[in-house]
Coordinates of C-alpha atoms in Angstrom, one line a residue:
X188 CA 0.2 -0.3 0.1
X189 CA 1.9 3.1 -0.6
X190 CA 2.3 6.1 1.4
X191 CA -0.5 8.4 -0.2
X192 CA -2.9 5.1 0.6
X193 CA -2.3 4.9 3.7
X194 CA -3.0 8.6 4.9
X195 CA -6.4 8.7 3.2
X196 CA -6.5 5.5 5.2
X197 CA -5.6 6.3 8.9
X198 CA -7.9 9.6 8.1
X199 CA -10.6 10.0 10.9
X200 CA -13.4 8.7 7.8
X201 CA -16.8 10.5 9.8
X202 CA -20.2 8.2 8.9
X203 CA -23.8 10.5 10.2
X204 CA -25.7 7.5 9.4
X205 CA -27.2 5.2 11.5
X206 CA -27.3 1.9 11.3
X207 CA -28.2 -0.6 8.8
X208 CA -32.3 -0.6 10.0
X209 CA -33.3 -4.5 10.9
X210 CA -37.3 -3.4 9.8
X211 CA -38.8 -1.7 8.1
X212 CA -41.1 -1.8 5.1
X213 CA -42.2 -5.5 3.7
X214 CA -41.1 -6.3 0.2
X215 CA -44.8 -6.6 -1.1
X216 CA -45.6 -2.5 0.4
X217 CA -41.5 -1.9 -1.4
X218 CA -42.7 -3.8 -4.5
X219 CA -46.2 -1.3 -5.0
X220 CA -43.0 1.8 -4.3
X221 CA -41.7 0.7 -6.9
X222 CA -44.2 0.1 -9.2
X223 CA -44.4 3.6 -10.9
X224 CA -41.1 3.8 -11.6
X225 CA -40.6 0.4 -13.5
X226 CA -43.8 1.1 -14.9
X227 CA -42.4 4.5 -16.9
X228 CA -38.6 3.5 -17.4
X229 CA -40.0 0.2 -18.2
X230 CA -42.4 1.2 -20.4
X231 CA -41.4 4.9 -22.1
X232 CA -37.7 3.8 -22.7
X233 CA -36.3 0.4 -21.3
X234 CA -38.8 -1.3 -24.2
X235 CA -38.5 1.9 -27.0
X236 CA -34.5 1.0 -26.0
X237 CA -35.1 -2.6 -26.7
X238 CA -36.7 -2.1 -30.4
X239 CA -33.6 0.0 -31.0
X240 CA -31.3 -2.2 -30.2
X241 CA -33.3 -4.9 -32.1
X242 CA -33.7 -2.6 -35.0
X243 CA -30.5 -2.3 -35.2
X244 CA -29.8 -5.7 -35.3
X245 CA -32.2 -6.9 -37.7
X246 CA -29.7 -7.3 -40.4
X247 CA -27.3 -8.8 -38.0
X248 CA -24.3 -5.7 -38.1
X249 CA -25.1 -5.3 -41.2
X250 CA -26.7 -2.2 -40.6
X251 CA -23.8 -0.8 -38.3
X252 CA -21.7 0.2 -41.6
X253 CA -23.1 3.7 -41.1
X254 CA -19.4 4.4 -39.1
X255 CA -18.6 4.1 -42.8
X256 CA -20.3 7.3 -43.8
X257 CA -17.4 10.0 -42.4
X258 CA -20.0 12.2 -41.8
X259 CA -21.3 10.0 -39.1
X260 CA -18.1 9.0 -38.3
X261 CA -17.3 12.9 -37.7
X262 CA -20.7 12.9 -35.8
X263 CA -19.7 10.5 -33.2
X264 CA -16.1 11.6 -33.2
X265 CA -17.9 15.7 -32.0
X266 CA -20.0 13.3 -29.3
X267 CA -16.7 12.4 -27.5
X268 CA -15.3 16.1 -27.7
X269 CA -18.4 17.1 -25.7
X270 CA -18.9 14.7 -23.3
X271 CA -15.1 15.2 -22.6
X272 CA -16.5 18.7 -22.0
X273 CA -18.2 17.1 -18.5
X274 CA -14.8 16.1 -16.7
X275 CA -13.8 20.1 -17.6
X276 CA -16.7 21.0 -16.2
X277 CA -15.7 19.0 -13.2
X278 CA -12.4 20.3 -13.1
X279 CA -13.2 23.5 -13.7
X280 CA -16.0 23.5 -10.4
X281 CA -13.3 22.3 -7.9
X282 CA -10.7 24.6 -9.7
X283 CA -13.2 27.4 -8.2
X284 CA -13.8 25.7 -4.7
X285 CA -10.2 24.9 -4.3
X286 CA -10.1 29.4 -5.3
X287 CA -12.7 30.2 -2.9
X288 CA -13.0 27.7 -0.2
X289 CA -11.6 30.6 2.2
X290 CA -12.8 33.4 1.0
X291 CA -15.7 34.3 3.7
X292 CA -19.0 33.6 3.9
X293 CA -20.4 36.8 2.7
X294 CA -18.6 36.3 -0.2
X295 CA -19.1 33.3 -0.9
X296 CA -22.8 33.6 -0.7
X297 CA -22.7 36.0 -3.8
X298 CA -20.7 32.8 -5.1
X299 CA -22.5 30.4 -5.0
X300 CA -25.5 31.7 -6.3
X301 CA -23.8 34.3 -9.0
X302 CA -22.1 30.4 -10.4
X303 CA -25.1 29.2 -10.7
X304 CA -27.5 30.3 -12.1
X305 CA -26.5 28.8 -15.9
X306 CA -27.1 26.3 -14.8
X307 CA -30.9 26.7 -15.1
X308 CA -30.5 28.7 -18.4
X309 CA -31.8 27.1 -21.5
X310 CA -29.0 25.7 -24.0
X311 CA -31.3 27.9 -26.6
X312 CA -30.3 31.4 -24.6
X313 CA -26.8 30.4 -23.8
X314 CA -26.4 29.5 -27.3
X315 CA -27.8 33.0 -28.2
X316 CA -25.4 35.4 -25.9
X317 CA -22.6 33.4 -26.8
X318 CA -23.4 34.0 -30.4
X319 CA -24.0 37.7 -29.3
X320 CA -21.0 37.9 -27.4
X321 CA -18.5 36.3 -30.3
X322 CA -20.0 37.9 -33.1
X323 CA -18.0 38.0 -36.4
X324 CA -18.6 41.3 -37.2
X325 CA -17.1 44.1 -34.2
X326 CA -20.0 47.1 -34.6
X327 CA -22.5 43.8 -33.0
X328 CA -19.2 41.2 -31.2
X329 CA -18.3 42.3 -28.5
X330 CA -14.5 39.9 -28.3
X331 CA -14.0 40.6 -31.6
X332 CA -14.9 44.7 -31.4
X333 CA -11.7 44.9 -28.9
X334 CA -9.7 42.7 -30.8
X335 CA -10.3 45.6 -33.8
X336 CA -9.4 48.6 -31.5
X337 CA -5.9 46.1 -31.2
X338 CA -6.0 45.7 -35.4
X339 CA -7.4 42.3 -35.3
X340 CA -10.0 40.2 -36.9
X341 CA -10.7 36.8 -35.7
X342 CA -14.4 35.1 -36.8
X343 CA -14.9 34.0 -33.5
X344 CA -17.8 31.9 -35.1
X345 CA -15.9 30.4 -38.0
X346 CA -14.6 27.0 -38.4
X347 CA -11.7 26.2 -35.7
X348 CA -13.4 29.1 -33.4
X349 CA -17.0 28.0 -33.3
X350 CA -15.6 25.2 -31.0
X351 CA -14.4 27.6 -28.4
X352 CA -17.6 29.7 -28.2
X353 CA -19.4 26.4 -27.7
X354 CA -16.9 25.1 -25.4
X355 CA -16.7 28.4 -23.1
X356 CA -20.7 28.8 -22.9
X357 CA -20.9 24.7 -22.0
X358 CA -18.7 25.6 -19.2
X359 CA -20.2 28.6 -17.8
X360 CA -23.8 27.1 -17.9
X361 CA -21.9 24.0 -15.5
X362 CA -18.9 24.4 -14.1
X363 CA -20.9 26.8 -11.7
X364 CA -23.3 23.4 -10.1
X365 CA -19.8 21.4 -10.0
X366 CA -18.3 24.7 -8.5
X367 CA -21.3 23.9 -5.6
X368 CA -20.8 21.2 -5.1
X369 CA -16.9 21.0 -4.6
X370 CA -17.2 24.2 -2.8
X371 CA -19.5 22.9 0.3
X372 CA -17.6 19.4 0.3
X373 CA -14.5 20.9 0.6
X374 CA -15.9 24.3 3.7
X375 CA -16.8 20.9 5.3
X376 CA -13.6 18.7 4.9
X377 CA -11.9 18.6 8.9
X378 CA -8.5 20.3 8.8
X379 CA -6.8 17.4 10.5
X380 CA -7.2 16.0 7.9
X381 CA -4.7 18.3 5.3
X382 CA -2.9 19.1 8.6
X383 CA -1.4 15.0 8.4
X384 CA -0.6 14.9 5.1
X385 CA 1.3 18.3 5.7
X386 CA 3.1 15.6 8.7
X387 CA 4.2 13.1 6.4
X388 CA 5.7 16.4 4.4
X389 CA 3.7 15.8 1.4
X390 CA 3.4 18.5 -1.0
X391 CA 0.1 20.6 -1.7
X392 CA 0.1 19.1 -4.8
X393 CA 0.1 15.8 -3.9
X394 CA -2.2 16.7 -1.1
X395 CA -5.1 17.7 -3.4
X396 CA -4.2 14.2 -6.0
X397 CA -4.4 11.5 -3.2
X398 CA -6.1 13.3 0.2
X399 CA -9.1 15.9 -1.4
X400 CA -9.6 14.6 -4.2
X401 CA -10.3 10.8 -2.8
X402 CA -12.7 12.3 0.0
X403 CA -14.4 14.4 -2.2
X404 CA -15.7 11.0 -4.9
X405 CA -19.2 11.1 -3.7
X406 CA -19.5 13.8 -4.3
X407 CA -17.7 14.6 -7.7
X408 CA -20.2 11.3 -8.9
X409 CA -22.7 13.9 -8.6
X410 CA -21.0 16.9 -10.0
X411 CA -20.4 14.4 -12.8
X412 CA -22.5 12.6 -13.6
X413 CA -25.3 16.1 -14.3
X414 CA -22.4 17.2 -16.9
X415 CA -22.6 13.6 -19.1
X416 CA -26.4 14.3 -18.5
X417 CA -25.8 18.0 -20.1
X418 CA -22.9 16.9 -22.7
X419 CA -25.3 13.4 -23.7
X420 CA -28.2 15.4 -24.9
X421 CA -26.6 19.3 -25.8
X422 CA -28.5 19.6 -28.7
X423 CA -29.8 23.1 -28.2
X424 CA -26.7 24.8 -27.9
X425 CA -25.6 24.2 -31.4
X426 CA -28.6 24.8 -33.1
X427 CA -28.3 28.3 -32.0
X428 CA -25.1 29.1 -30.5
X429 CA -23.5 27.9 -34.0
X430 CA -24.9 29.8 -37.8
X431 CA -26.4 26.7 -39.8
X432 CA -23.5 26.3 -42.1
X433 CA -20.8 25.5 -38.5
X434 CA -23.5 22.9 -37.3
X435 CA -21.8 20.6 -39.2
X436 CA -18.6 20.7 -38.3
X437 CA -19.6 21.0 -34.0
X438 CA -22.9 18.6 -34.0
X439 CA -22.8 15.5 -31.9
X440 CA -24.1 12.4 -32.6
X441 CA -27.4 13.0 -32.0
X442 CA -27.7 16.5 -32.9
X443 CA -27.2 14.9 -36.4
X444 CA -29.1 11.9 -36.3
X445 CA -31.6 14.3 -35.7
X446 CA -31.2 15.9 -38.3
X447 CA -30.6 12.6 -40.8
X448 CA -32.4 9.8 -39.7
X449 CA -34.9 9.5 -42.5
X450 CA -31.9 9.8 -44.9
X451 CA -30.4 7.4 -42.9
X452 CA -32.9 4.4 -43.2
X453 CA -34.9 2.4 -40.4
X454 CA -32.1 0.6 -39.8
X455 CA -29.0 2.5 -39.9
X456 CA -30.4 5.2 -37.5
X457 CA -31.2 2.6 -34.7
X458 CA -27.4 1.5 -35.0
X459 CA -26.3 5.1 -35.1
X460 CA -28.4 5.3 -32.0
X461 CA -27.5 2.2 -30.1
X462 CA -23.3 3.6 -31.2
X463 CA -24.3 7.1 -29.5
X464 CA -25.8 5.2 -26.5
X465 CA -23.4 2.8 -25.7
X466 CA -21.1 5.5 -26.0
X467 CA -22.5 7.5 -23.2
X468 CA -23.2 4.8 -21.5
X469 CA -19.6 3.6 -21.0
X470 CA -18.6 7.4 -19.9
X471 CA -21.1 7.9 -17.4
X472 CA -19.2 4.7 -16.1
X473 CA -17.0 6.6 -13.5
X474 CA -19.8 8.5 -12.0
X475 CA -21.0 4.5 -10.6
X476 CA -18.0 3.9 -8.4
X477 CA -18.5 7.6 -6.6
X478 CA -21.8 7.3 -5.7
X479 CA -20.9 3.8 -4.4
X480 CA -18.8 5.3 -2.4
X481 CA -20.1 8.1 -0.1
X482 CA -17.4 9.6 2.7
X483 CA -20.1 12.3 5.6
X484 CA -18.1 14.7 7.2
X485 CA -19.4 16.0 10.9
X486 CA -21.7 19.1 10.0
X487 CA -18.6 22.2 10.4
X488 CA -16.5 24.8 8.4
X489 CA -12.3 24.8 8.0
X490 CA -10.7 27.1 9.3
X491 CA -9.1 30.2 7.3
X492 CA -6.0 29.3 5.1
X493 CA -4.9 32.7 5.8
X494 CA -4.7 33.9 2.5
X495 CA -9.0 35.6 2.5
X496 CA -7.8 39.2 1.2
X497 CA -5.8 37.9 -1.7
X498 CA -8.5 35.1 -2.5
X499 CA -11.6 37.8 -2.0
X500 CA -9.1 40.3 -4.3
X501 CA -9.4 36.8 -7.8
X502 CA -13.0 35.9 -7.1
X503 CA -15.2 38.7 -7.1
X504 CA -14.1 40.4 -10.6
X505 CA -14.5 36.6 -11.4
X506 CA -18.1 36.8 -10.3
X507 CA -18.4 39.9 -12.1
X508 CA -17.2 38.3 -15.1
X509 CA -19.8 35.2 -14.6
X510 CA -22.3 37.8 -14.1
X511 CA -20.9 38.9 -18.0
X512 CA -24.1 36.6 -20.5
X513 CA -26.7 37.7 -18.3
X514 CA -26.0 41.4 -19.3
X515 CA -25.6 40.5 -22.6
X516 CA -28.9 39.4 -22.2
X517 CA -30.2 42.2 -20.6
X518 CA -28.9 44.8 -22.1
X519 CA -29.8 43.7 -25.6
X520 CA -33.4 43.3 -24.5
X521 CA -33.6 46.5 -23.9
X522 CA -32.5 47.8 -26.9
X523 CA -35.1 48.6 -30.1
X524 CA -35.8 45.8 -32.2
X525 CA -33.4 47.1 -35.1
X526 CA -31.2 49.0 -33.0
X527 CA -29.8 45.1 -32.1
X528 CA -29.8 44.0 -35.5
X529 CA -27.5 46.5 -36.3
X530 CA -25.6 47.4 -33.2
X531 CA -24.0 45.4 -30.1
X532 CA -25.8 45.5 -27.0
X533 CA -22.9 48.0 -25.3
X534 CA -24.8 51.1 -26.8
X535 CA -27.2 50.9 -23.6
X536 CA -30.2 52.0 -24.1
X537 CA -33.4 52.0 -22.6
X538 CA -36.2 50.7 -24.9
X539 CA -38.9 48.3 -24.1
X540 CA -39.7 47.3 -28.0
X541 CA -38.7 44.5 -28.1
X542 CA -40.5 43.3 -25.0
X543 CA -43.5 44.5 -26.2
X544 CA -43.0 42.5 -29.2
X545 CA -42.1 39.8 -27.3
X546 CA -45.6 39.8 -25.1
X547 CA -47.6 40.4 -28.1
X548 CA -46.5 37.1 -29.4
X549 CA -49.8 34.7 -28.7
X550 CA -48.0 31.8 -29.6
X551 CA -45.1 32.8 -26.8
X552 CA -47.9 34.5 -24.2
X553 CA -49.8 31.2 -25.0
X554 CA -46.9 28.5 -24.8
X555 CA -45.5 30.6 -21.3
X556 CA -48.6 29.3 -19.8
X557 CA -49.1 26.1 -21.0
X558 CA -44.9 25.5 -20.7
X559 CA -45.5 26.0 -16.1
X560 CA -48.7 24.3 -16.3
X561 CA -46.7 21.5 -17.9
X562 CA -43.8 21.5 -16.0
X563 CA -45.9 21.7 -13.2
X564 CA -47.6 18.8 -13.7
X565 CA -44.4 16.5 -14.5
X566 CA -42.5 17.8 -11.2
X567 CA -45.5 16.1 -9.6
X568 CA -45.2 12.9 -11.4
X569 CA -41.3 12.2 -11.3
X570 CA -41.9 13.3 -7.5
X571 CA -45.0 11.1 -6.6
X572 CA -42.6 7.9 -9.0
X573 CA -39.3 8.4 -7.2
X574 CA -39.6 9.1 -4.0
X575 CA -41.1 5.3 -3.0
X576 CA -38.5 4.7 -5.7
X577 CA -35.6 6.1 -3.8
X578 CA -37.0 5.4 -0.2
X579 CA -37.0 1.6 -0.9
X580 CA -33.6 1.4 -2.6
X581 CA -32.3 3.4 0.7
X582 CA -32.8 0.6 3.0
X583 CA -30.4 -2.4 2.5
X584 CA -32.7 -5.3 3.9
X585 CA -34.3 -4.4 0.8
X586 CA -32.1 -4.5 -1.8
X587 CA -29.2 -7.1 -0.6
X588 CA -25.6 -5.3 -1.2
X589 CA -24.8 -7.7 -4.8
X590 CA -28.0 -6.4 -6.5
X591 CA -27.4 -2.7 -5.2
X592 CA -24.8 -2.7 -7.6
X593 CA -27.1 -3.7 -11.2
X594 CA -29.2 -1.1 -10.0
X595 CA -27.4 1.3 -10.1
X596 CA -25.3 0.7 -13.2
X597 CA -29.1 0.9 -14.8
X598 CA -30.2 3.9 -13.3
X599 CA -27.0 5.6 -14.4
X600 CA -27.0 4.2 -17.6
X601 CA -31.2 5.3 -17.8
X602 CA -30.6 9.0 -16.8
X603 CA -27.7 9.7 -19.2
X604 CA -29.2 7.8 -21.9
X605 CA -30.7 10.6 -25.4
X606 CA -34.2 10.9 -26.2
X607 CA -32.7 9.2 -30.0
X608 CA -31.9 5.7 -28.1
X609 CA -35.8 4.8 -28.3
X610 CA -37.3 8.0 -30.1
X611 CA -38.5 6.4 -33.2
X612 CA -40.4 3.3 -31.3
X613 CA -41.5 5.8 -28.9
X614 CA -43.2 8.2 -31.4
X615 CA -44.6 4.7 -33.2
X616 CA -46.4 3.2 -30.2
X617 CA -47.0 7.2 -29.4
X618 CA -48.3 8.3 -32.5
X619 CA -52.1 8.7 -31.7
X620 CA -50.7 10.8 -28.8
X621 CA -48.0 12.4 -30.2
X622 CA -48.5 16.2 -29.6
X623 CA -50.9 16.2 -26.5
X624 CA -50.1 17.0 -23.3
X625 CA -50.9 13.3 -21.9
X626 CA -47.4 12.0 -23.8
X627 CA -45.1 14.9 -23.6
X628 CA -45.5 14.3 -19.3
X629 CA -44.6 11.1 -19.8
X630 CA -41.9 10.3 -21.6
X631 CA -40.1 13.7 -19.5
X632 CA -41.3 12.2 -16.9
X633 CA -39.2 8.8 -18.1
X634 CA -36.5 10.4 -18.5
X635 CA -35.8 12.5 -15.3
X636 CA -37.5 9.6 -13.1
X637 CA -33.8 7.8 -13.2
X638 CA -31.8 11.2 -12.0
X639 CA -34.4 11.7 -9.5
X640 CA -33.9 8.4 -7.9
X641 CA -30.4 9.1 -8.0
X642 CA -30.1 12.3 -6.1
X643 CA -33.3 11.0 -2.9
X644 CA -30.7 8.2 -2.2
X645 CA -28.2 10.4 -1.7
X646 CA -30.3 12.1 0.5
X647 CA -32.2 8.8 1.8
X648 CA -29.4 7.0 2.4
X649 CA -28.1 9.5 5.2
X650 CA -31.5 9.8 7.0
X651 CA -30.7 8.6 10.9
X652 CA -31.5 5.3 11.2
X653 CA -34.9 5.1 13.1
X654 CA -36.4 7.1 10.8
X655 CA -36.0 4.0 8.1
X656 CA -38.1 1.8 10.5
X657 CA -41.1 0.5 11.0
X658 CA -43.4 3.0 11.0
X659 CA -46.6 3.8 8.9
X660 CA -45.3 7.3 8.5
X661 CA -42.1 6.4 7.8
X662 CA -42.1 7.9 4.6
X663 CA -43.5 10.7 5.3
X664 CA -40.7 11.1 8.0
X665 CA -37.6 10.1 5.6
X666 CA -39.7 13.1 3.3
X667 CA -39.1 15.8 5.8
X668 CA -36.0 14.0 7.1
X669 CA -34.3 14.1 3.0
X670 CA -36.0 18.0 2.0
X671 CA -33.2 18.7 0.3
X672 CA -33.1 16.2 -1.7
X673 CA -36.7 16.1 -2.7
X674 CA -35.8 19.9 -3.3
X675 CA -33.1 18.7 -5.1
X676 CA -35.3 16.3 -7.6
X677 CA -37.7 18.9 -8.5
X678 CA -35.7 21.6 -9.1
X679 CA -33.8 18.9 -11.7
X680 CA -36.8 17.8 -13.3
X681 CA -38.4 21.4 -13.1
X682 CA -35.4 23.3 -15.3
X683 CA -35.0 20.0 -17.7
X684 CA -38.3 19.9 -18.3
X685 CA -38.8 24.0 -18.8
X686 CA -35.3 25.2 -21.3
X687 CA -36.2 21.1 -23.1
X688 CA -36.4 21.3 -26.7
X689 CA -35.7 17.7 -28.1
X690 CA -38.0 16.2 -26.7
X691 CA -40.4 18.8 -28.0
X692 CA -38.9 18.4 -31.4
X693 CA -39.7 14.4 -30.9
X694 CA -43.1 14.3 -29.6
X695 CA -44.8 17.8 -29.9
X696 CA -45.8 18.5 -33.3
X697 CA -47.5 20.0 -34.9
X698 CA -49.4 21.7 -32.1
X699 CA -45.4 23.1 -31.3
X700 CA -46.5 25.1 -27.6
X701 CA -43.3 24.2 -25.4
X702 CA -41.4 27.5 -24.6
X703 CA -38.0 26.4 -26.1
X704 CA -39.1 25.3 -29.9
X705 CA -41.0 29.7 -29.3
X706 CA -37.9 31.2 -28.9
X707 CA -35.9 27.9 -31.8
X708 CA -38.2 30.0 -34.6
X709 CA -36.2 33.2 -33.3
X710 CA -33.7 32.0 -35.1
X711 CA -33.9 31.3 -38.1
X712 CA -33.3 35.2 -38.8
X713 CA -31.1 35.0 -35.8
X714 CA -29.6 39.2 -36.3
X715 CA -33.7 40.9 -37.4
X716 CA -34.8 38.7 -33.9
X717 CA -32.0 39.2 -31.9
X718 CA -34.1 41.4 -29.5
X719 CA -37.0 39.9 -29.4
X720 CA -35.2 37.1 -28.6
X721 CA -33.3 38.5 -25.9
X722 CA -36.3 39.4 -24.8
X723 CA -38.2 36.4 -24.8
X724 CA -35.6 34.7 -23.4
X725 CA -35.0 36.8 -20.3
X726 CA -38.6 36.6 -19.6
X727 CA -38.4 32.3 -19.7
X728 CA -34.9 32.0 -17.9
X729 CA -36.8 34.6 -14.8
X730 CA -39.0 31.4 -13.4
X731 CA -36.2 28.8 -13.4
X732 CA -34.0 31.3 -11.8
X733 CA -36.8 32.3 -9.1
X734 CA -37.2 29.5 -8.3
X735 CA -34.4 28.4 -7.4
X736 CA -33.4 31.2 -5.6
X737 CA -36.3 30.9 -3.1
X738 CA -35.0 27.4 -3.2
X739 CA -31.3 27.8 -2.6
X740 CA -30.5 27.0 1.0
X741 CA -32.3 23.7 1.1
X742 CA -31.3 23.8 -2.9
X743 CA -26.9 23.6 -1.7
X744 CA -27.6 21.1 1.3
X745 CA -29.3 18.9 -1.9
X746 CA -26.8 19.6 -4.0
X747 CA -23.9 18.7 -1.5
X748 CA -25.7 16.7 1.4
X749 CA -28.7 15.6 0.1
X750 CA -29.9 16.1 4.4
X751 CA -31.3 18.3 7.1
X752 CA -28.9 20.2 10.0

């Protein structure tokens, strides 16, 4: 055993959970608790996925000759790049958390809000913001305007540079979630752990690699899983952020499938969907080890490291920089539509005509209300199915350890499953319901339930044993104790459904009344509708932002601990 491994093992790891309950709900009641989640997952995800696999094998492995198509290979390579960005998201989140670990409670609170807010913004809106920031025309694009002052001219939305723009957009949107997870975990880490490492003479880099990172495995697994889910379902960010001519060079396999599945044919399209699912599943597997390895520290705050003022000087400007995309969006929305089409957002003016145009659009206002109602129904259905299922899975006497790993593996795989993997068989089975609220609610709920179960299980596994024991109201007590995880699951469901574009494109036609689809329509003439699009995006973003602000205390604890203090 190496010295580093020895240090980590001999350090005092505290587990605040009580001993496993010896009694609990019976197996028949447990089966009833699991029923709704299993039915939705099996009926909406697993059965159509199995059908896709069978279709892809209907000609043996012949349909997999689709890999000989260079365009398919490029799209799969792009998917790999997007999934690789999930690792960068976690690395950036950890780096930010390490820098901000002792900035003080006030600035720390500001950072927790500012850095997490991009995660609730629609990827369509994120794409629009970064397209405005990096517009090739220096009269409209702020970055090129600055470069033009120094005699440089860069086509950021052209071949080569477009990856930088979209990569920065993805990192901006998701690094804050990883930051929050790591920030809270570092704050609760016992100072004695690092003091012991220093006593053994480990340098700073080895302390981080050998002591800090292993102790954060459970927290990192959730951050990584969320980033992988976002990367696996990248779609609307590319649709809005990249000009049409550039999209084939950066679009992931899922977007390529959406554009060309009819041209490819049923069998090859199914083979491409299976390949995408395998790729995502393999890259989601690292989350499995972390989710099974939970290290829980007693509630505490680490002592400051004596460099608070220096870190404040660094993190304060960083928080302001993180807000810049929001500033771009708001200022663009406050410009007259014709002004926003020809000049940059920094030409400040107060004009509400873009908001007038947005609210005068009956399609937009109608979709706003329809999407709100639909999303609330999905959240209720997700919690109704996921809460009892996670409660059962958290009781070890009902789910033996040898069975938990396959259950967790399936949950992780389904949480990251791209919708293209089951879209065609599902469309055929729901042919009479396509475009209806019932179809959309069911599919959205089924897609979110696996992730919600994983989040809730993390919280319920930490609930005190007496609460999980046999009692008529045991589930109610467990929900109360694990309320941060319940809030997190509900907010995740709300944000994912509210901002979804892909499921709407697959199952919401001809109605097209899901809010992101209305925003996507504005992209057809991006510059001429930039003001109206910005105004609609501000209105659409205000709803999930308000939800996060209202629930932030429980939400943050759900991301990091999962139970009440």
